[in-house]
XYZ file of C-alpha atoms in Angstrom:
537
model
C 0.000 0.000 0.000
C 2.863 2.343 0.913
C 4.715 1.547 -2.371
C 1.526 2.118 -4.364
C 1.179 5.565 -2.772
C 4.757 6.450 -3.722
C 4.147 5.336 -7.328
C 0.983 7.453 -7.550
C 2.912 10.494 -6.326
C 5.563 9.911 -9.016
C 2.924 9.610 -11.686
C 1.181 12.773 -10.535
C 4.514 14.607 -10.361
C 5.421 13.533 -13.896
C 1.991 14.600 -15.181
C 2.430 17.996 -13.545
C 5.925 18.435 -14.937
C 4.756 17.457 -18.433
C 2.002 20.067 -18.272
C 4.450 22.644 -16.943
C 6.822 22.062 -19.859
C 3.966 22.513 -22.329
C 2.805 25.667 -20.573
C 6.319 27.126 -20.624
C 6.660 26.366 -24.335
C 3.258 27.956 -24.962
C 4.359 31.030 -23.008
C 7.492 31.361 -25.150
C 5.302 31.231 -28.246
C 2.752 33.631 -26.756
C 5.390 36.246 -25.902
C 6.718 36.381 -29.451
C 5.507 39.637 -31.039
C 2.939 39.407 -33.800
C 4.175 41.942 -36.355
C 2.149 44.111 -38.670
C 1.970 42.445 -42.081
C 2.579 44.980 -44.866
C 2.296 44.406 -48.596
C 3.538 46.653 -51.411
C 0.183 48.350 -52.040
C -0.169 47.263 -55.666
C -3.559 45.669 -55.135
C -5.130 49.112 -54.716
C -2.706 51.047 -56.949
C -3.541 50.119 -60.522
C -6.781 50.784 -62.379
C -8.097 50.026 -65.853
C -9.583 52.420 -68.418
C -12.932 52.295 -66.583
C -11.150 53.409 -63.393
C -11.768 50.015 -61.785
C -9.118 48.239 -59.755
C -7.394 45.929 -62.227
C -5.300 43.691 -59.909
C -2.781 43.309 -62.761
C 0.199 42.999 -60.367
C -1.386 40.348 -58.156
C -1.653 36.607 -58.351
C -4.785 35.456 -60.204
C -3.812 32.220 -61.937
C -6.725 29.795 -62.168
C -9.355 32.553 -62.062
C -11.193 33.819 -65.185
C -9.240 36.278 -67.369
C -9.984 38.372 -70.455
C -8.009 38.105 -73.709
C -5.218 40.225 -72.220
C -4.820 37.875 -69.302
C -6.321 40.451 -66.916
C -8.299 38.859 -64.123
C -12.072 39.211 -63.903
C -12.468 41.764 -61.096
C -15.578 40.119 -59.641
C -13.788 36.784 -59.424
C -10.782 38.379 -57.737
C -12.995 40.123 -55.201
C -14.581 36.765 -54.380
C -11.070 35.496 -53.652
C -10.515 38.490 -51.358
C -13.853 37.843 -49.674
C -12.839 34.276 -48.854
C -9.462 35.395 -47.517
C -11.163 38.012 -45.377
C -13.844 35.735 -43.952
C -11.921 32.461 -43.692
C -15.236 30.726 -44.334
C -14.642 27.407 -46.134
C -17.798 27.939 -48.187
C -16.428 31.236 -49.517
C -13.339 29.463 -50.831
C -15.593 27.007 -52.659
C -17.389 29.936 -54.319
C -14.269 31.332 -56.054
C -14.789 31.034 -59.851
C -12.269 29.096 -61.934
C -11.184 30.309 -65.341
C -11.419 26.978 -67.104
C -15.066 26.538 -66.109
C -16.374 30.150 -66.334
C -16.763 32.536 -69.249
C -15.212 32.562 -72.700
C -12.508 29.952 -73.162
C -9.358 30.489 -75.220
C -9.741 26.777 -76.017
C -13.217 27.315 -77.495
C -12.112 25.729 -80.769
C -10.930 22.595 -78.994
C -13.132 19.588 -78.515
C -14.873 18.870 -75.242
C -12.739 15.713 -75.005
C -9.585 17.855 -75.228
C -10.785 20.186 -72.469
C -11.694 17.224 -70.284
C -8.293 15.656 -70.900
C -6.493 18.815 -69.881
C -8.446 19.175 -66.671
C -8.890 22.244 -64.516
C -6.358 23.190 -61.866
C -7.543 24.097 -58.386
C -6.146 26.679 -55.976
C -3.620 25.119 -53.640
C -4.588 25.120 -49.985
C -5.156 28.783 -48.986
C -6.772 27.593 -45.745
C -3.432 26.123 -44.570
C -2.542 29.656 -43.491
C -5.393 29.595 -40.961
C -4.208 26.414 -39.229
C -2.601 26.458 -35.777
C 0.450 24.477 -34.679
C 1.265 22.988 -31.296
C 4.969 23.774 -31.647
C 7.035 26.656 -32.963
C 6.017 30.163 -34.024
C 2.405 30.670 -35.025
C 1.959 30.918 -38.792
C 0.946 34.564 -38.430
C 3.645 35.614 -35.938
C 6.391 36.096 -38.540
C 6.516 38.301 -41.599
C 8.605 39.220 -44.641
C 9.109 42.612 -46.228
C 6.790 43.899 -48.964
C 7.513 42.386 -52.364
C 9.105 44.529 -55.095
C 6.559 46.360 -57.274
C 6.230 45.951 -61.036
C 6.891 49.679 -61.467
C 10.145 49.458 -59.470
C 13.745 48.837 -60.484
C 14.264 45.884 -58.138
C 11.469 43.888 -59.792
C 12.766 44.877 -63.246
C 16.261 43.619 -62.416
C 14.851 40.379 -61.039
C 12.902 39.926 -64.267
C 16.043 40.512 -66.353
C 17.747 37.751 -64.374
C 14.799 35.406 -65.028
C 14.869 36.046 -68.778
C 18.615 35.344 -68.892
C 18.076 32.151 -66.905
C 15.438 31.044 -69.406
C 17.770 31.793 -72.316
C 20.755 29.967 -70.816
C 19.203 26.836 -69.297
C 21.375 24.531 -71.421
C 24.757 25.971 -70.382
C 26.527 23.632 -67.952
C 27.499 25.219 -64.652
C 31.084 24.073 -65.170
C 31.174 26.077 -68.430
C 29.952 29.386 -67.009
C 33.421 30.960 -66.896
C 34.019 30.385 -70.615
C 30.574 31.097 -72.080
C 30.110 34.408 -73.907
C 26.338 34.516 -73.289
C 26.893 34.076 -69.555
C 29.298 37.033 -69.776
C 26.615 39.123 -71.504
C 24.097 38.235 -68.805
C 26.589 39.071 -66.056
C 27.367 42.411 -67.676
C 23.711 43.399 -67.994
C 22.957 42.406 -64.401
C 26.036 44.360 -63.265
C 24.582 47.459 -64.923
C 21.103 46.983 -63.435
C 20.305 49.853 -61.089
C 18.892 47.667 -58.290
C 20.054 44.084 -58.738
C 20.703 42.504 -55.337
C 22.270 39.179 -56.238
C 25.869 38.314 -55.304
C 28.702 40.376 -56.803
C 32.498 40.456 -56.853
C 34.013 43.924 -56.419
C 30.620 45.445 -57.195
C 30.014 43.459 -60.379
C 28.145 40.297 -61.316
C 30.655 37.846 -62.781
C 30.381 34.358 -64.313
C 31.728 33.017 -61.013
C 28.781 34.325 -58.979
C 25.929 34.748 -61.475
C 22.631 33.025 -60.557
C 24.006 31.948 -57.164
C 22.628 32.513 -53.690
C 23.454 35.314 -51.292
C 24.427 33.463 -48.093
C 27.821 32.345 -46.704
C 29.304 29.578 -48.864
C 27.082 30.156 -51.896
C 29.885 31.420 -54.156
C 32.503 28.960 -52.905
C 33.464 26.079 -55.196
C 31.140 24.296 -57.649
C 27.707 25.734 -58.397
C 25.816 22.611 -57.296
C 25.970 21.620 -53.628
C 27.742 18.370 -52.820
C 24.521 17.259 -51.127
C 22.847 17.092 -54.559
C 25.663 14.961 -55.972
C 27.022 12.512 -53.388
C 25.591 9.019 -52.953
C 22.912 8.581 -50.286
C 23.129 5.671 -47.851
C 19.426 4.980 -47.346
C 19.396 2.067 -44.919
C 20.669 -0.929 -46.884
C 20.371 0.972 -50.188
C 23.147 3.045 -51.718
C 21.404 5.556 -53.980
C 23.290 7.616 -56.531
C 21.844 10.997 -57.431
C 21.529 10.637 -61.172
C 18.195 12.280 -61.922
C 15.503 11.898 -64.512
C 16.133 14.959 -66.660
C 14.331 16.503 -69.632
C 15.670 16.983 -73.138
C 17.316 20.283 -74.092
C 15.209 23.207 -75.271
C 11.949 21.679 -74.025
C 10.384 24.968 -72.961
C 6.660 25.548 -72.495
C 4.293 28.480 -72.617
C 6.126 29.962 -75.606
C 2.977 31.007 -77.484
C 0.236 33.354 -76.367
C -2.692 30.948 -76.667
C -0.962 28.442 -74.411
C 0.021 31.201 -71.982
C -3.578 32.450 -71.666
C -4.968 28.936 -71.231
C -2.513 28.326 -68.401
C -3.514 31.571 -66.669
C -7.130 30.411 -66.763
C -6.186 27.177 -65.037
C -6.139 24.593 -67.813
C -3.822 21.812 -66.744
C -1.023 20.962 -69.177
C 1.014 18.965 -66.656
C 2.513 15.636 -67.642
C 3.814 16.790 -71.023
C 7.458 16.858 -69.917
C 9.867 15.543 -72.549
C 12.045 13.208 -70.509
C 15.572 12.090 -71.327
C 16.144 8.315 -71.354
C 19.527 8.603 -69.614
C 19.694 9.417 -65.865
C 22.128 12.283 -65.260
C 23.632 14.281 -62.422
C 22.471 17.902 -62.272
C 24.582 19.821 -64.820
C 22.691 22.957 -65.715
C 19.669 25.137 -64.984
C 17.270 22.923 -66.917
C 18.303 19.898 -64.869
C 17.966 21.810 -61.615
C 14.620 23.278 -62.673
C 13.324 19.806 -63.446
C 14.541 18.488 -60.065
C 12.477 21.064 -58.179
C 9.448 20.249 -60.313
C 9.079 16.779 -58.831
C 10.941 16.763 -55.497
C 9.245 16.168 -52.164
C 9.708 19.454 -50.318
C 12.092 18.169 -47.635
C 13.711 15.529 -49.867
C 17.039 17.287 -50.458
C 17.543 17.949 -46.734
C 16.652 14.417 -45.633
C 19.195 13.261 -48.216
C 21.750 15.742 -46.892
C 21.192 14.473 -43.351
C 21.714 10.857 -44.447
C 24.880 11.857 -46.329
C 26.238 13.694 -43.284
C 25.523 10.768 -40.986
C 27.104 8.337 -43.431
C 30.297 10.398 -43.824
C 30.623 10.655 -40.049
C 30.324 14.419 -39.954
C 30.741 15.539 -36.322
C 27.781 16.872 -34.392
C 27.650 20.425 -33.059
C 29.973 20.990 -30.113
C 27.018 21.715 -27.836
C 25.738 18.141 -28.148
C 25.890 16.544 -24.677
C 26.952 13.145 -26.000
C 30.181 14.419 -27.563
C 31.746 14.579 -24.091
C 29.833 11.734 -22.442
C 32.095 8.789 -21.569
C 29.475 6.046 -21.424
C 26.379 7.178 -23.371
C 25.411 7.803 -26.979
C 22.524 9.882 -28.221
C 19.689 8.200 -30.108
C 16.078 9.272 -29.507
C 17.534 12.525 -28.195
C 20.613 14.122 -29.776
C 21.289 11.160 -32.063
C 20.619 10.153 -35.645
C 16.899 9.367 -35.262
C 16.360 12.733 -33.568
C 17.808 14.878 -36.366
C 16.282 12.709 -39.094
C 12.835 13.428 -37.657
C 13.522 17.119 -36.944
C 14.565 17.900 -40.509
C 11.228 16.626 -41.806
C 9.109 17.769 -38.869
C 9.867 21.428 -39.514
C 8.713 21.356 -43.148
C 4.941 21.498 -42.638
C 5.295 24.267 -40.063
C 7.338 26.260 -42.552
C 4.627 25.783 -45.175
C 1.907 27.156 -42.905
C 3.982 30.243 -42.173
C 4.733 31.027 -45.805
C 1.195 30.188 -46.931
C -0.070 33.025 -44.769
C 2.354 35.421 -46.476
C 1.367 34.130 -49.910
C -2.394 34.241 -49.684
C -3.243 36.673 -46.915
C -0.562 39.377 -47.222
C 1.252 39.742 -50.550
C -0.508 37.867 -53.381
C 2.451 38.580 -55.674
C 2.017 37.651 -59.327
C 4.048 34.825 -60.799
C 6.852 35.626 -63.288
C 4.902 33.956 -66.101
C 2.038 36.432 -65.541
C 4.484 39.338 -65.576
C 5.802 38.043 -68.904
C 2.265 38.370 -70.281
C 2.066 41.973 -69.071
C 5.365 42.730 -70.802
C 4.233 41.077 -74.037
C 0.931 42.940 -74.208
C 2.603 46.225 -73.278
C 5.363 45.999 -75.905
C 3.013 44.770 -78.651
C 0.677 47.715 -78.045
C -2.302 45.678 -76.854
C -2.283 47.372 -73.446
C -0.339 49.844 -71.374
C 1.019 48.941 -67.954
C 3.214 50.708 -65.356
C 6.225 48.432 -65.931
C 9.667 49.746 -65.025
C 11.616 50.565 -68.208
C 14.786 48.621 -67.316
C 13.169 45.296 -68.179
C 11.426 46.710 -71.252
C 14.739 47.940 -72.685
C 16.843 44.958 -71.634
C 19.111 42.826 -73.817
C 17.585 39.719 -72.259
C 14.096 40.637 -73.419
C 15.310 41.443 -76.931
C 17.118 38.104 -77.104
C 13.953 36.301 -76.015
C 11.913 38.010 -78.729
C 14.561 37.098 -81.320
C 14.315 33.468 -80.184
C 10.532 32.995 -79.827
C 8.895 35.949 -81.567
C 7.228 37.174 -78.375
C 8.098 38.541 -74.939
C 6.675 35.727 -72.807
C 8.859 34.035 -70.181
C 9.280 30.343 -71.182
C 8.695 27.774 -68.459
C 10.362 24.434 -67.670
C 7.077 23.115 -66.274
C 4.360 22.452 -68.907
C 1.712 23.779 -66.518
C 3.822 26.740 -65.434
C 3.745 27.816 -61.813
C 1.719 26.167 -59.042
C -1.708 27.657 -58.372
C -0.708 29.757 -55.384
C 0.988 33.184 -55.178
C 4.706 33.680 -55.688
C 5.800 35.444 -52.489
C 7.125 33.903 -50.296
C 8.243 30.643 -51.789
C 7.302 27.294 -50.296
C 10.473 25.565 -51.485
C 12.655 28.370 -50.135
C 10.907 28.556 -46.747
C 11.211 24.802 -46.269
C 14.848 25.076 -47.402
C 15.537 27.739 -44.788
C 13.861 25.729 -42.039
C 15.439 22.348 -42.835
C 18.932 23.705 -43.452
C 18.765 25.629 -40.171
C 18.010 22.374 -38.344
C 20.995 20.698 -40.015
C 23.355 23.594 -39.275
C 22.253 23.531 -35.634
C 22.929 19.806 -35.424
C 26.231 19.353 -37.256
C 29.615 21.060 -36.952
C 29.387 23.655 -39.732
C 33.170 23.994 -40.016
C 33.703 20.340 -40.975
C 35.239 20.081 -44.446
C 33.411 18.032 -47.073
C 35.724 15.219 -48.207
C 36.419 14.578 -51.904
C 34.190 17.201 -53.591
C 32.882 16.215 -57.023
C 31.278 17.747 -60.113
C 29.409 16.089 -63.010
C 31.215 15.388 -66.262
C 30.106 17.103 -69.465
C 27.069 14.880 -70.133
C 26.185 14.357 -66.468
C 26.579 10.584 -66.545
C 29.496 10.418 -64.077
C 31.050 12.401 -61.249
C 34.637 13.597 -61.486
C 36.876 15.158 -58.847
C 36.510 18.888 -58.394
C 39.761 20.741 -59.070
C 39.720 24.278 -57.611
C 40.674 27.096 -59.955
C 41.959 30.543 -59.175
C 38.901 32.365 -57.899
C 36.105 31.801 -55.383
C 36.577 28.033 -55.590
C 39.949 28.104 -53.864
C 38.272 28.064 -50.454
C 37.405 24.738 -48.828
C 33.877 23.379 -48.904
C 32.364 23.150 -45.422
C 29.175 21.606 -44.074
C 27.721 25.036 -43.318
C 28.581 26.495 -46.706
C 27.325 23.510 -48.676
C 24.070 23.454 -46.689
C 23.534 27.141 -47.469
C 24.326 26.374 -51.096
C 21.839 23.500 -51.046
C 19.113 25.880 -49.854
C 20.049 28.315 -52.626
C 20.205 25.614 -55.313
C 16.721 24.342 -54.498
C 15.202 27.805 -54.067
C 16.814 29.413 -57.111
C 16.173 26.247 -59.107
C 12.532 27.317 -59.019
C 13.580 30.674 -60.520
C 15.489 28.802 -63.216
C 12.267 26.963 -64.041
C 10.514 30.338 -64.407
C 8.101 30.132 -61.473
C 9.730 32.346 -58.794
C 11.613 35.614 -58.261
C 14.954 36.236 -56.509
C 13.281 37.905 -53.507
C 10.985 34.889 -53.183
C 14.208 33.071 -52.290
C 16.091 35.683 -50.250
C 13.204 36.577 -47.940
C 11.713 33.091 -47.607
C 14.854 31.297 -46.430
C 15.000 33.794 -43.559
C 11.366 33.093 -42.747
C 12.079 29.354 -42.621
C 15.139 29.994 -40.472
C 13.057 31.890 -37.901
C 10.521 29.062 -37.762
C 13.248 26.459 -37.147
C 14.915 28.576 -34.450
C 11.565 28.981 -32.696
C 11.021 25.217 -32.659
C 14.511 24.623 -31.262
C 13.894 27.210 -28.538
C 10.717 25.480 -27.408
C 12.116 21.964 -27.660
C 15.052 22.951 -25.431
C 12.607 22.797 -22.500
C 11.903 19.120 -23.111
C 15.409 17.649 -22.814
C 17.013 16.146 -19.740
C 20.504 16.582 -21.188
C 22.470 19.804 -20.699
C 22.892 20.576 -24.390
C 22.786 23.600 -26.671
C 22.673 24.328 -30.389
C 24.887 26.811 -32.230
C 24.576 27.871 -35.837
C 25.432 30.582 -38.335
C 22.363 32.345 -39.678
C 21.894 33.180 -43.336
C 22.992 36.761 -42.647
C 26.317 35.493 -41.269
C 25.641 36.079 -37.561
C 26.295 33.270 -35.081
C 23.735 32.324 -32.428
C 23.454 29.767 -29.646
C 20.206 28.204 -28.421
């Protein structure tokens, strides 16, 4: 009887402590400030000839559009109504372009329309969900997106057009390619281009790369997208299913307009029969078309564990003489953390996408440019993109000013800013940097051969590549590769990457702060943030 009483007291004490831990974690989350969410004001800035709000600079893909690709204002206001109310029935009442009004496929058969299908809006209500761990989806924010009448957006668009023109150039050939030099020169002369530079200029060594520590060191592609993955008993090489060269989509106006109205052209990818390592922007764009969102970071974690990369110095078990980590501070712990953070990152960025910014996709901006320069309409587009060499080269190639896409269906049916891939990248990479020793040097770096069928040893040249490749730098580069790979496909902007990785980073740090309360071990995490500052949790 006495022993039973003692056991009951232990159980009650444990229950009380468990509740206390949850309450303390909830208090940490509650005390985080909820910032004001500001957009760039474009939604109420632009009007049509009838002095009605036109919403030309906002995301509207999948809704009904006129022949210029301008959204039906009533349909857009129904979208705004649903976002304002949060009522699930209001989301169901949003009209879809492929089922309402005049169809640009009116000459096609009903069988053809049925085959194509009608794309649906992707999950706006995810932004209204709550989480039981980490920052609330609405407690973090990103800066207003660049405006279509501003120089920053124009310079980002110039970069996207050059990417589309140069998708076939292998990364290992950038230094010797004259078209890459032309692109670098034009971006260097852009008045507000914020990508990486050397001595104030964009060069072939840094063009199209990320902006975080390690991004311009060594080969363009992160080692974590090249090295073999030890997946349990399977050794998996990272030769990918690629697509054939010059297989661009949305290169004619009729196709472009059908895609804006939500007709589904997915599944028309022209695949290569030979698996290849990622060599160029088309390969990388295709990778991020089909990847699971946390796939690259789970792979990176498995690679790090397999190579014996040391854990962060704050890990308790590094100095323990008779214990190893496992469920806490061991392999299973980090393997679950790097995936666990992904869905929380998505909820945070989905709020920014749907409820704050509603930034148009690059493919829609390409339609604005085309109609403006062909005299069909007049839009407040910044002149730097209109007068760019990249745009002229695209017209010489395709006979129009549209931005060609790697994906047959173009962008996903949700707004551009922030980016889901980039936010998940920021969150997952932050977890990995917190867990592993960032200074550890990657052994035996590799690059693909010319046709991508084999890996060969990387030989540093005189330039940025002379520095060693570290875990921290290659993880940052991995986040940039995946995020900017979406730009290379034509579906995102540079700021979608730069701002979203920081959003994901904040979400991961918040989760680590709350989980610190749950451990018995006296451990800490240290990491270098994307802005280069070091922190300890």
